[in-house]
Amino acid sequence: MIGLYVQHDILRAVDIIRKRYGYIVTAIAENPVQLPVPDRLRPLTSDEANEYLENFSTSLQTLLSQKGFSSDEIAVAIDSRNAFIHTVPFDGNFSPVNVKKIIEWELSQYFPDIPSKEFLFDTYNPGFNPTKDKSPKFIYTAVLRSYIHLLQRGIRLANKQLLSINIDQFAIDNLLKFSAGSTKRERLNAVCYRRNDILYCSLLWNHRMVRYREYIIDEEHPPEKRLSMFLASASGPQRNIEQRIFYHPLDETIIDRTEQSSGWKFDNLKPFDKLTLKRKAKRNFPESLQTQEAFAPAVSVVLKGQE
């Protein structure tokens, strides 16, 4: 299966096959692309969609023409900036009709100029929450229909079958669970992506997301202060529980102060650590750990698809 991570300026892909003895990476590649810059969410016009489609299709086919790519199925991870993600308190009625009504009302408040039918949305019901919130909540993600259709059409033009589309931040749990293996230990993981002046953070309890937050970074609220705020939502240090921070791209300036003040430890996403690389894949294997981490969403969606 091919895992494809789509951002507005670059595509990253891996081809991974599952054998009885483990997962084999047959190809790794990245290629520039020109897709809508996620500065604000808005539907694409027909002309824009066609222009972006041509660029996406060409870039994807160039990427998949590289040696080692042979799978017919693609699982996609998209940049969280291309989605609207929100946590909603609700009345406990998780019926499809009630949830749909809640989300459509929410979207009308945040995007009054965009009809709710222009969005495709999905829900995520958090599991056990160590912060012990009293009111029930669910998380929903909304992506513009025109953007999803653009990806679907481009993948069809590449003669591939689209299996799934996930938000990058919501797929990383697959990688962390896989990396942990069969080790029995309670875990709290904070997964944070910094993109320009926004910090996107997920809190995972035993590999299941229980909290999601987005923070603005500015002079008054530097990254370490925002990260400390997020970690505080986990009710402070907990005995006999592994507490790790996965922060991409890694910022060396905040590590010591954050670890000393919070008791949490920084770690790196290691998407290829427990995978076997074939010779063709090794030729394109990224030298820097930061670039290897950038492939984590692509690897994660494959691991989910091959569970």
CSV table of C-alpha atoms in Angstrom, one decimal, residues 6-9 33-40 42-44 48-49 52-53 56 79 81-82 146-147 150-151:
chain,number,residue,atom,x,y,z
A,6,VAL,CA,-0.2,15.9,0.9
A,7,GLN,CA,0.9,19.4,1.8
A,8,HIS,CA,0.5,22.5,-0.3
A,9,ASP,CA,4.1,22.5,-1.5
A,33,VAL,CA,3.6,20.3,-5.8
A,34,GLN,CA,1.4,23.4,-6.0
A,35,LEU,CA,-1.9,23.1,-4.1
A,36,PRO,CA,-4.0,25.6,-2.3
A,37,VAL,CA,-2.0,27.4,0.4
A,38,PRO,CA,-3.9,26.8,3.7
A,39,ASP,CA,-4.1,30.5,4.7
A,40,ARG,CA,-7.9,30.4,4.9
A,42,ARG,CA,-12.7,28.5,1.0
A,43,PRO,CA,-14.2,26.5,-1.8
A,44,LEU,CA,-12.2,26.3,-5.0
A,48,GLU,CA,-8.8,26.9,-9.7
A,49,ALA,CA,-9.7,23.2,-9.2
A,52,TYR,CA,-4.5,22.6,-9.2
A,53,LEU,CA,-5.7,19.2,-10.5
A,56,PHE,CA,-1.3,17.6,-8.5
A,79,ASP,CA,-2.1,18.7,6.4
A,81,ARG,CA,-4.1,23.3,8.1
A,82,ASN,CA,-6.4,22.2,5.3
A,146,SER,CA,-13.7,20.8,-3.4
A,147,TYR,CA,-10.3,20.0,-1.9
A,150,LEU,CA,-9.3,17.4,-6.2
A,151,LEU,CA,-7.3,14.7,-4.4
